[in-house]
Amino acid sequence: MSRWLVKRILGAPELRSKYRIPWSWKLGTRLYNKKSFKETYKQEAFMLLIQEICRNSKFYREHLERFNLKKIRTPEDLGDFFTYPEQLESHPEDFVCKKPDIYFETSGSSGSPKKIGFTREDFLLLAFTTAYGLKKMGVKKNDLYLNAYSYGIWVPGLIIQNALEMLSVPVIPVSHQKPEVIFEKIIDYKPTIVGILPSSLIAITKLAEKCKKELPKIRWFQTGAQHIPRETKEWIKTVWGAKTINGYGATEFGGTFAVECNEGKGYHFNDLLFWVEILNPDQNGYGELVVTTLAFQCMPLIRYRIGDITRFVDDSCDCSFGAAKIDYILGRKDNMFKAAGNNFYPKYFSKAVVEGVFLGVEIDTKESIDRIKIRIVEGSKVDLKRLDTFILDTIEKDELIVETKSESPDSHTGRKIPEVIDLRSRD
Ligand SMILES: [Zn+2]
């Protein structure tokens, strides 16, 4: 597609702005499939976005004053300028560029919940890209989608609902409920796809194991917001005969930011809505995820440091997404902790969970030795021998104690919970 045509489409009056990604199905899908559009779009959208936010947002006006904006072409050109969750938490109104039509809140996995506003167009765009992703995953009109995500102030429920409406896929809006209720609705309605939190999925799979009735033929479970070990997915598959596809997201980015690759090679992210950087990568390419939202009107985020550690993945794959990839999240930057002289991330300990759900770690000391308790949902299976060798060596040397701690599933079927609980005294 030629450049003038891109400009003409971007300038179409129904888009109201010359660089917004259209959410209308016909125009949107046409553009999404054009490589040349992607190439042209990203930089132009970024350059225009920078100008617009400085006009409309107090925060950006004050912080970007020192730059000659005409020379800024990519996020990297902003050097040491970043935005942080704390800024969004303390003064969300300063980020607002256009009046919000709807608010969502973050789950507060680090700090208190943040209010994130979206315009009607932002919301429709998110629903459109979710619908586009669902279609790529193979959702069809004759599917029946049971949506067990909360329809409340947390973003996924409503976005998925709207995406399914765009695709004319019938939906059962069960919302987030007790596992028994979700399970009963699955038996009753026989959905072909179920959107659900991993901890609820574990609980309903346990119910399914005991159930004497015939289970419906579910094509896949769509999960997100919590980590789900590969072994757990295999166990779910043996019970239901259905695969589990996990997503990675954040309310700041309007929900699902990336969806797991069919071949298990990390997460494919939406490279039209987001400009992704990996900050200070180590020798393995792991660094901090930094995201610029290119298309939101209400509260655009420039170089937002959400604090998750990951890396780019270049492995090619044959799955339907074809978009760029990041690896599984190694951990939150704030979740890194020191014990027995080593730097650890909770993810290192999730490897020991053979079956069930890993919730995080609790750290205390026992007779002056650091003790890490691997927190799991009751009934999960753990094999400490699966931990990395450097952890096993540290245990062997009596420098570290590793134990497990079971927690009731009912207390954790809600929103995100802290992955690291450090009970050691700080003096
Ligand atoms: Zn893939």
GROMACS .gro file of C-alpha atoms and ligand atoms in nm:
model
  428
    1MET     CA    1   0.000   0.000   0.000
    2SER     CA    2   0.144   0.334  -0.096
    3ARG     CA    3   0.219   0.604   0.156
    4TRP     CA    4  -0.040   0.845   0.019
    5LEU     CA    5  -0.308   0.582   0.057
    6VAL     CA    6  -0.205   0.517   0.419
    7LYS     CA    7  -0.233   0.890   0.481
    8ARG     CA    8  -0.570   0.907   0.311
    9ILE     CA    9  -0.707   0.620   0.516
   10LEU     CA   10  -0.560   0.761   0.835
   11GLY     CA   11  -0.713   1.096   0.748
   12ALA     CA   12  -1.061   0.957   0.685
   13PRO     CA   13  -1.315   1.180   0.859
   14GLU     CA   14  -1.483   0.892   1.043
   15LEU     CA   15  -1.160   0.838   1.236
   16ARG     CA   16  -1.174   1.195   1.367
   17SER     CA   17  -0.800   1.198   1.390
   18LYS     CA   18  -0.541   1.139   1.124
   19TYR     CA   19  -0.331   0.883   1.303
   20ARG     CA   20  -0.573   0.673   1.505
   21ILE     CA   21  -0.601   0.308   1.423
   22PRO     CA   22  -0.956   0.264   1.301
   23TRP     CA   23  -1.173   0.034   1.506
   24SER     CA   24  -1.423  -0.018   1.229
   25TRP     CA   25  -1.391  -0.385   1.135
   26LYS     CA   26  -1.351  -0.348   0.760
   27LEU     CA   27  -1.100  -0.065   0.763
   28GLY     CA   28  -0.916  -0.195   1.067
   29THR     CA   29  -0.859  -0.549   0.943
   30ARG     CA   30  -0.750  -0.419   0.604
   31LEU     CA   31  -0.487  -0.198   0.764
   32TYR     CA   32  -0.376  -0.456   1.019
   33ASN     CA   33  -0.277  -0.693   0.743
   34LYS     CA   34  -0.054  -0.444   0.563
   35LYS     CA   35   0.314  -0.459   0.650
   36SER     CA   36   0.375  -0.121   0.491
   37PHE     CA   37   0.107   0.031   0.710
   38LYS     CA   38   0.283  -0.093   1.023
   39GLU     CA   39   0.610   0.056   0.907
   40THR     CA   40   0.460   0.394   0.831
   41TYR     CA   41   0.218   0.407   1.115
   42LYS     CA   42   0.438   0.359   1.420
   43GLN     CA   43   0.674   0.649   1.378
   44GLU     CA   44   0.414   0.892   1.250
   45ALA     CA   45   0.178   0.803   1.530
   46PHE     CA   46   0.453   0.850   1.787
   47MET     CA   47   0.563   1.189   1.652
   48LEU     CA   48   0.209   1.321   1.646
   49LEU     CA   49   0.133   1.175   1.986
   50ILE     CA   50   0.425   1.358   2.147
   51GLN     CA   51   0.298   1.692   2.013
   52GLU     CA   52  -0.057   1.622   2.119
   53ILE     CA   53   0.020   1.516   2.477
   54CYS     CA   54   0.231   1.825   2.535
   55ARG     CA   55  -0.065   2.039   2.431
   56ASN     CA   56  -0.319   1.853   2.643
   57SER     CA   57  -0.158   1.704   2.952
   58LYS     CA   58  -0.009   1.898   3.242
   59PHE     CA   59   0.228   1.617   3.331
   60TYR     CA   60   0.379   1.580   2.985
   61ARG     CA   61   0.393   1.956   2.924
   62GLU     CA   62   0.604   2.001   3.237
   63HIS     CA   63   0.828   1.702   3.183
   64LEU     CA   64   0.891   1.728   2.809
   65GLU     CA   65   0.955   2.103   2.808
   66ARG     CA   66   1.331   2.049   2.791
   67PHE     CA   67   1.313   1.861   2.458
   68ASN     CA   68   1.300   1.998   2.107
   69LEU     CA   69   0.996   1.793   2.008
   70LYS     CA   70   1.052   1.841   1.636
   71LYS     CA   71   1.364   1.626   1.669
   72ILE     CA   72   1.195   1.346   1.862
   73ARG     CA   73   1.118   1.058   1.626
   74THR     CA   74   1.129   0.749   1.847
   75PRO     CA   75   1.079   0.685   2.221
   76GLU     CA   76   1.455   0.624   2.252
   77ASP     CA   77   1.513   0.987   2.148
   78LEU     CA   78   1.367   1.089   2.486
   79GLY     CA   79   1.683   0.965   2.659
   80ASP     CA   80   1.631   0.948   3.034
   81PHE     CA   81   1.262   1.039   3.029
   82PHE     CA   82   1.032   0.764   3.155
   83THR     CA   83   0.695   0.738   3.325
   84TYR     CA   84   0.638   0.529   3.638
   85PRO     CA   85   0.343   0.358   3.810
   86GLU     CA   86   0.393   0.582   4.117
   87GLN     CA   87   0.333   0.897   3.907
   88LEU     CA   88   0.016   0.748   3.767
   89GLU     CA   89  -0.096   0.647   4.113
   90SER     CA   90  -0.043   0.985   4.278
   91HIS     CA   91  -0.164   1.220   4.001
   92PRO     CA   92  -0.369   1.029   3.742
   93GLU     CA   93  -0.553   1.349   3.639
   94ASP     CA   94  -0.228   1.510   3.519
   95PHE     CA   95  -0.195   1.239   3.253
   96VAL     CA   96  -0.540   1.298   3.109
   97CYS     CA   97  -0.533   1.438   2.753
   98LYS     CA   98  -0.898   1.390   2.670
   99LYS     CA   99  -1.206   1.349   2.891
  100PRO     CA  100  -1.247   0.986   3.000
  101ASP     CA  101  -1.568   0.804   2.910
  102ILE     CA  102  -1.489   0.501   3.124
  103TYR     CA  103  -1.249   0.419   3.407
  104PHE     CA  104  -1.085   0.094   3.503
  105GLU     CA  105  -0.858   0.021   3.796
  106THR     CA  106  -0.536  -0.177   3.811
  107SER     CA  107  -0.540  -0.485   4.029
  108GLY     CA  108  -0.293  -0.332   4.273
  109SER     CA  109  -0.040  -0.614   4.249
  110SER     CA  110   0.220  -0.350   4.332
  111GLY     CA  111   0.104  -0.054   4.536
  112SER     CA  112  -0.255   0.064   4.555
  113PRO     CA  113  -0.495   0.048   4.256
  114LYS     CA  114  -0.444   0.307   3.983
  115LYS     CA  115  -0.733   0.472   3.800
  116ILE     CA  116  -0.696   0.448   3.423
  117GLY     CA  117  -0.934   0.642   3.200
  118PHE     CA  118  -1.026   0.560   2.839
  119THR     CA  119  -1.228   0.750   2.582
  120ARG     CA  120  -1.509   0.573   2.399
  121GLU     CA  121  -1.279   0.541   2.098
  122ASP     CA  122  -0.997   0.396   2.312
  123PHE     CA  123  -1.242   0.141   2.446
  124LEU     CA  124  -1.369   0.046   2.101
  125LEU     CA  125  -1.016   0.021   1.970
  126LEU     CA  126  -0.926  -0.217   2.254
  127ALA     CA  127  -1.235  -0.424   2.186
  128PHE     CA  128  -1.145  -0.426   1.817
  129THR     CA  129  -0.785  -0.542   1.872
  130THR     CA  130  -0.907  -0.807   2.119
  131ALA     CA  131  -1.161  -0.922   1.860
  132TYR     CA  132  -0.889  -0.927   1.596
  133GLY     CA  133  -0.670  -1.139   1.828
  134LEU     CA  134  -0.958  -1.375   1.908
  135LYS     CA  135  -1.025  -1.420   1.538
  136LYS     CA  136  -0.659  -1.503   1.477
  137MET     CA  137  -0.684  -1.758   1.757
  138GLY     CA  138  -0.969  -1.923   1.570
  139VAL     CA  139  -1.287  -1.797   1.739
  140LYS     CA  140  -1.587  -1.855   1.509
  141LYS     CA  141  -1.947  -1.738   1.502
  142ASN     CA  142  -2.071  -2.084   1.600
  143ASP     CA  143  -1.857  -2.082   1.915
  144LEU     CA  144  -2.010  -2.017   2.254
  145TYR     CA  145  -1.791  -1.815   2.488
  146LEU     CA  146  -1.830  -1.840   2.863
  147ASN     CA  147  -1.676  -1.526   3.012
  148ALA     CA  148  -1.573  -1.587   3.373
  149TYR     CA  149  -1.373  -1.265   3.399
  150SER     CA  150  -1.505  -0.999   3.633
  151TYR     CA  151  -1.741  -0.748   3.469
  152GLY     CA  152  -1.649  -0.494   3.734
  153ILE     CA  153  -1.387  -0.223   3.750
  154TRP     CA  154  -1.118  -0.462   3.628
  155VAL     CA  155  -1.072  -0.438   3.253
  156PRO     CA  156  -1.095  -0.788   3.092
  157GLY     CA  157  -1.465  -0.872   3.139
  158LEU     CA  158  -1.613  -0.578   2.951
  159ILE     CA  159  -1.349  -0.567   2.679
  160ILE     CA  160  -1.396  -0.936   2.598
  161GLN     CA  161  -1.774  -0.888   2.603
  162ASN     CA  162  -1.749  -0.606   2.346
  163ALA     CA  163  -1.496  -0.795   2.134
  164LEU     CA  164  -1.732  -1.094   2.113
  165GLU     CA  165  -2.017  -0.864   2.015
  166MET     CA  166  -1.805  -0.730   1.727
  167LEU     CA  167  -1.747  -1.090   1.614
  168SER     CA  168  -2.113  -1.189   1.660
  169VAL     CA  169  -2.004  -1.468   1.892
  170PRO     CA  170  -2.265  -1.557   2.157
  171VAL     CA  171  -2.148  -1.508   2.514
  172ILE     CA  172  -2.248  -1.627   2.862
  173PRO     CA  173  -2.151  -1.341   3.096
  174VAL     CA  174  -2.096  -1.550   3.409
  175SER     CA  175  -1.839  -1.302   3.545
  176HIS     CA  176  -1.598  -1.390   3.824
  177GLN     CA  177  -1.778  -1.622   4.066
  178LYS     CA  178  -1.711  -1.909   4.302
  179PRO     CA  179  -1.561  -2.209   4.114
  180GLU     CA  180  -1.874  -2.419   4.187
  181VAL     CA  181  -2.094  -2.162   4.008
  182ILE     CA  182  -1.863  -2.135   3.706
  183PHE     CA  183  -1.841  -2.515   3.684
  184GLU     CA  184  -2.219  -2.554   3.701
  185LYS     CA  185  -2.266  -2.302   3.417
  186ILE     CA  186  -2.005  -2.483   3.205
  187ILE     CA  187  -2.191  -2.814   3.249
  188ASP     CA  188  -2.523  -2.644   3.182
  189TYR     CA  189  -2.438  -2.425   2.878
  190LYS     CA  190  -2.161  -2.638   2.720
  191PRO     CA  191  -1.945  -2.348   2.597
  192THR     CA  192  -1.670  -2.410   2.340
  193ILE     CA  193  -1.431  -2.146   2.482
  194VAL     CA  194  -1.395  -2.034   2.844
  195GLY     CA  195  -1.223  -1.710   2.954
  196ILE     CA  196  -1.114  -1.757   3.315
  197LEU     CA  197  -0.848  -1.675   3.577
  198PRO     CA  198  -0.588  -1.954   3.623
  199SER     CA  199  -0.672  -2.003   3.992
  200SER     CA  200  -1.042  -2.050   3.907
  201LEU     CA  201  -0.946  -2.286   3.625
  202ILE     CA  202  -0.749  -2.506   3.866
  203ALA     CA  203  -1.045  -2.514   4.103
  204ILE     CA  204  -1.299  -2.609   3.833
  205THR     CA  205  -1.061  -2.873   3.695
  206LYS     CA  206  -1.054  -3.036   4.039
  207LEU     CA  207  -1.435  -3.034   4.032
  208ALA     CA  208  -1.431  -3.179   3.681
  209GLU     CA  209  -1.209  -3.467   3.794
  210LYS     CA  210  -1.472  -3.569   4.049
  211CYS     CA  211  -1.772  -3.503   3.825
  212LYS     CA  212  -1.964  -3.806   3.699
  213LYS     CA  213  -2.146  -3.610   3.425
  214GLU     CA  214  -2.012  -3.578   3.073
  215LEU     CA  215  -1.788  -3.274   3.032
  216PRO     CA  216  -1.855  -3.039   2.737
  217LYS     CA  217  -1.608  -3.030   2.448
  218ILE     CA  218  -1.421  -2.709   2.523
  219ARG     CA  219  -1.179  -2.597   2.250
  220TRP     CA  220  -0.959  -2.389   2.478
  221PHE     CA  221  -0.938  -2.200   2.805
  222GLN     CA  222  -0.825  -1.843   2.774
  223THR     CA  223  -0.643  -1.734   3.087
  224GLY     CA  224  -0.447  -1.431   3.202
  225ALA     CA  225  -0.330  -1.220   3.496
  226GLN     CA  226  -0.156  -1.507   3.674
  227HIS     CA  227   0.125  -1.742   3.578
  228ILE     CA  228   0.029  -2.095   3.486
  229PRO     CA  229   0.298  -2.368   3.478
  230ARG     CA  230   0.329  -2.592   3.172
  231GLU     CA  231   0.262  -2.907   3.380
  232THR     CA  232  -0.062  -2.755   3.505
  233LYS     CA  233  -0.170  -2.692   3.147
  234GLU     CA  234  -0.097  -3.057   3.065
  235TRP     CA  235  -0.301  -3.175   3.362
  236ILE     CA  236  -0.592  -2.949   3.255
  237LYS     CA  237  -0.567  -3.099   2.907
  238THR     CA  238  -0.591  -3.455   3.040
  239VAL     CA  239  -0.907  -3.367   3.233
  240TRP     CA  240  -1.090  -3.148   2.979
  241GLY     CA  241  -0.916  -3.236   2.655
  242ALA     CA  242  -0.868  -2.862   2.604
  243LYS     CA  243  -0.556  -2.650   2.578
  244THR     CA  244  -0.489  -2.339   2.785
  245ILE     CA  245  -0.375  -2.017   2.618
  246ASN     CA  246  -0.242  -1.757   2.858
  247GLY     CA  247  -0.222  -1.383   2.808
  248TYR     CA  248  -0.008  -1.110   2.959
  249GLY     CA  249  -0.155  -0.768   3.023
  250ALA     CA  250  -0.203  -0.466   3.242
  251THR     CA  251  -0.490  -0.226   3.293
  252GLU     CA  252  -0.257   0.060   3.198
  253PHE     CA  253  -0.241  -0.095   2.850
  254GLY     CA  254  -0.614  -0.161   2.838
  255GLY     CA  255  -0.601  -0.528   2.935
  256THR     CA  256  -0.439  -0.795   2.723
  257PHE     CA  257  -0.111  -0.667   2.590
  258ALA     CA  258   0.019  -0.998   2.456
  259VAL     CA  259  -0.105  -1.352   2.392
  260GLU     CA  260   0.089  -1.673   2.428
  261CYS     CA  261   0.246  -1.813   2.111
  262ASN     CA  262   0.088  -2.138   1.987
  263GLU     CA  263   0.430  -2.298   1.989
  264GLY     CA  264   0.512  -2.185   2.341
  265LYS     CA  265   0.774  -1.938   2.225
  266GLY     CA  266   0.678  -1.649   2.455
  267TYR     CA  267   0.403  -1.392   2.401
  268HIS     CA  268   0.308  -1.216   2.078
  269PHE     CA  269   0.243  -0.850   2.154
  270ASN     CA  270   0.039  -0.596   1.966
  271ASP     CA  271   0.308  -0.398   1.785
  272LEU     CA  272   0.063  -0.149   1.637
  273LEU     CA  273  -0.081  -0.021   1.962
  274PHE     CA  274   0.242  -0.039   2.157
  275TRP     CA  275   0.603   0.060   2.106
  276VAL     CA  276   0.808  -0.179   2.315
  277GLU     CA  277   1.162  -0.131   2.447
  278ILE     CA  278   1.373  -0.354   2.671
  279LEU     CA  279   1.579  -0.137   2.902
  280ASN     CA  280   1.935  -0.224   3.011
  281PRO     CA  281   1.936  -0.581   2.879
  282ASP     CA  282   2.175  -0.827   3.047
  283GLN     CA  283   2.390  -1.081   2.861
  284ASN     CA  284   2.083  -1.297   2.800
  285GLY     CA  285   1.879  -1.007   2.667
  286TYR     CA  286   1.665  -0.977   2.982
  287GLY     CA  287   1.582  -0.624   3.086
  288GLU     CA  288   1.295  -0.408   3.196
  289LEU     CA  289   0.988  -0.388   2.975
  290VAL     CA  290   0.915  -0.028   2.870
  291VAL     CA  291   0.595   0.043   2.680
  292THR     CA  292   0.464   0.345   2.489
  293THR     CA  293   0.093   0.335   2.407
  294LEU     CA  294   0.063   0.474   2.055
  295ALA     CA  295  -0.310   0.496   2.006
  296PHE     CA  296  -0.486   0.586   2.331
  297GLN     CA  297  -0.640   0.931   2.347
  298CYS     CA  298  -0.736   0.962   2.711
  299MET     CA  299  -0.426   0.869   2.910
  300PRO     CA  300  -0.140   0.789   2.670
  301LEU     CA  301   0.167   0.650   2.844
  302ILE     CA  302   0.511   0.734   2.716
  303ARG     CA  303   0.795   0.494   2.802
  304TYR     CA  304   0.602   0.345   3.092
  305ARG     CA  305   0.814   0.131   3.323
  306ILE     CA  306   0.572  -0.127   3.450
  307GLY     CA  307   0.859  -0.308   3.619
  308ASP     CA  308   0.836  -0.652   3.453
  309ILE     CA  309   1.153  -0.824   3.339
  310THR     CA  310   1.154  -0.995   3.000
  311ARG     CA  311   1.338  -0.998   2.666
  312PHE     CA  312   1.261  -0.998   2.296
  313VAL     CA  313   1.224  -1.338   2.131
  314ASP     CA  314   1.344  -1.373   1.771
  315ASP     CA  315   1.259  -1.743   1.724
  316SER     CA  316   1.033  -1.771   1.426
  317CYS     CA  317   0.709  -1.959   1.472
  318ASP     CA  318   0.432  -2.078   1.245
  319CYS     CA  319   0.144  -1.960   1.460
  320SER     CA  320  -0.128  -1.736   1.329
  321PHE     CA  321  -0.030  -1.412   1.503
  322GLY     CA  322   0.285  -1.329   1.314
  323ALA     CA  323   0.352  -1.034   1.545
  324ALA     CA  324   0.667  -0.957   1.744
  325LYS     CA  325   0.732  -1.150   2.065
  326ILE     CA  326   0.855  -1.106   2.418
  327ASP     CA  327   0.956  -1.394   2.644
  328TYR     CA  328   0.764  -1.519   2.948
  329ILE     CA  329   0.791  -1.263   3.227
  330LEU     CA  330   1.084  -1.343   3.453
  331GLY     CA  331   0.945  -1.133   3.737
  332ARG     CA  332   0.869  -0.785   3.858
  333LYS     CA  333   1.169  -0.563   3.905
  334ASP     CA  334   1.029  -0.480   4.251
  335ASN     CA  335   0.993  -0.852   4.318
  336MET     CA  336   1.362  -0.919   4.300
  337PHE     CA  337   1.484  -1.011   4.646
  338LYS     CA  338   1.811  -1.108   4.804
  339ALA     CA  339   1.858  -1.424   5.004
  340ALA     CA  340   2.173  -1.615   5.096
  341GLY     CA  341   2.369  -1.354   4.900
  342ASN     CA  342   2.190  -1.423   4.571
  343ASN     CA  343   1.943  -1.219   4.367
  344PHE     CA  344   1.620  -1.413   4.318
  345TYR     CA  345   1.294  -1.370   4.131
  346PRO     CA  346   0.980  -1.558   4.240
  347LYS     CA  347   0.971  -1.724   3.897
  348TYR     CA  348   1.280  -1.929   3.987
  349PHE     CA  349   1.072  -2.105   4.252
  350SER     CA  350   0.764  -2.158   4.035
  351LYS     CA  351   0.969  -2.418   3.846
  352ALA     CA  352   0.930  -2.654   4.143
  353VAL     CA  353   0.550  -2.659   4.112
  354VAL     CA  354   0.472  -2.976   3.917
  355GLU     CA  355   0.095  -2.944   3.938
  356GLY     CA  356  -0.141  -2.678   4.068
  357VAL     CA  357  -0.088  -2.307   4.122
  358PHE     CA  358   0.218  -2.115   4.232
  359LEU     CA  359   0.123  -1.806   4.430
  360GLY     CA  360   0.461  -1.662   4.517
  361VAL     CA  361   0.718  -1.683   4.794
  362GLU     CA  362   0.736  -1.588   5.158
  363ILE     CA  363   1.077  -1.516   5.305
  364ASP     CA  364   1.178  -1.528   5.670
  365THR     CA  365   1.476  -1.661   5.862
  366LYS     CA  366   1.519  -1.977   6.063
  367GLU     CA  367   1.815  -1.985   6.299
  368SER     CA  368   1.972  -1.697   6.100
  369ILE     CA  369   1.944  -1.879   5.768
  370ASP     CA  370   1.718  -1.729   5.499
  371ARG     CA  371   1.412  -1.946   5.449
  372ILE     CA  372   1.200  -1.929   5.134
  373LYS     CA  373   0.854  -2.080   5.147
  374ILE     CA  374   0.704  -2.159   4.807
  375ARG     CA  375   0.339  -2.056   4.838
  376ILE     CA  376   0.101  -2.284   4.653
  377VAL     CA  377  -0.270  -2.344   4.638
  378GLU     CA  378  -0.371  -2.644   4.853
  379GLY     CA  379  -0.337  -2.972   4.669
  380SER     CA  380  -0.059  -2.851   4.435
  381LYS     CA  381   0.242  -3.078   4.391
  382VAL     CA  382   0.598  -2.957   4.438
  383ASP     CA  383   0.927  -3.120   4.346
  384LEU     CA  384   1.219  -2.921   4.486
  385LYS     CA  385   1.466  -3.115   4.271
  386ARG     CA  386   1.340  -2.915   3.973
  387LEU     CA  387   1.485  -2.590   4.107
  388ASP     CA  388   1.784  -2.441   3.925
  389THR     CA  389   2.119  -2.592   4.017
  390PHE     CA  390   2.247  -2.271   4.175
  391ILE     CA  391   1.954  -2.279   4.419
  392LEU     CA  392   2.004  -2.649   4.492
  393ASP     CA  393   2.376  -2.583   4.554
  394THR     CA  394   2.292  -2.305   4.799
  395ILE     CA  395   2.053  -2.538   4.983
  396GLU     CA  396   2.316  -2.812   4.985
  397LYS     CA  397   2.561  -2.572   5.151
  398ASP     CA  398   2.308  -2.500   5.429
  399GLU     CA  399   2.292  -2.134   5.324
  400LEU     CA  400   1.928  -2.144   5.228
  401ILE     CA  401   1.619  -2.333   5.341
  402VAL     CA  402   1.339  -2.395   5.092
  403GLU     CA  403   1.001  -2.524   5.207
  404THR     CA  404   0.644  -2.513   5.079
  405LYS     CA  405   0.337  -2.346   5.222
  406SER     CA  406  -0.018  -2.430   5.113
  407GLU     CA  407  -0.287  -2.164   5.103
  408SER     CA  408  -0.661  -2.206   5.059
  409PRO     CA  409  -0.776  -2.159   4.697
  410ASP     CA  410  -1.078  -1.955   4.809
  411SER     CA  411  -0.863  -1.674   4.940
  412HIS     CA  412  -0.694  -1.635   4.602
  413THR     CA  413  -0.955  -1.657   4.330
  414GLY     CA  414  -0.984  -1.279   4.316
  415ARG     CA  415  -0.738  -1.035   4.171
  416LYS     CA  416  -0.362  -1.029   4.177
  417ILE     CA  417  -0.182  -1.107   4.498
  418PRO     CA  418   0.171  -1.010   4.604
  419GLU     CA  419   0.430  -1.255   4.474
  420VAL     CA  420   0.688  -1.173   4.736
  421ILE     CA  421   0.614  -1.148   5.107
  422ASP     CA  422   0.930  -1.063   5.296
  423LEU     CA  423   0.895  -1.111   5.672
  424ARG     CA  424   1.260  -1.058   5.758
  425SER     CA  425   1.339  -0.769   5.990
  426ARG     CA  426   1.506  -0.476   5.819
  427ASP     CA  427   1.744  -0.367   6.097
  428ZN      ZN  428   0.392  -1.777   1.762
   0.00000   0.00000   0.00000
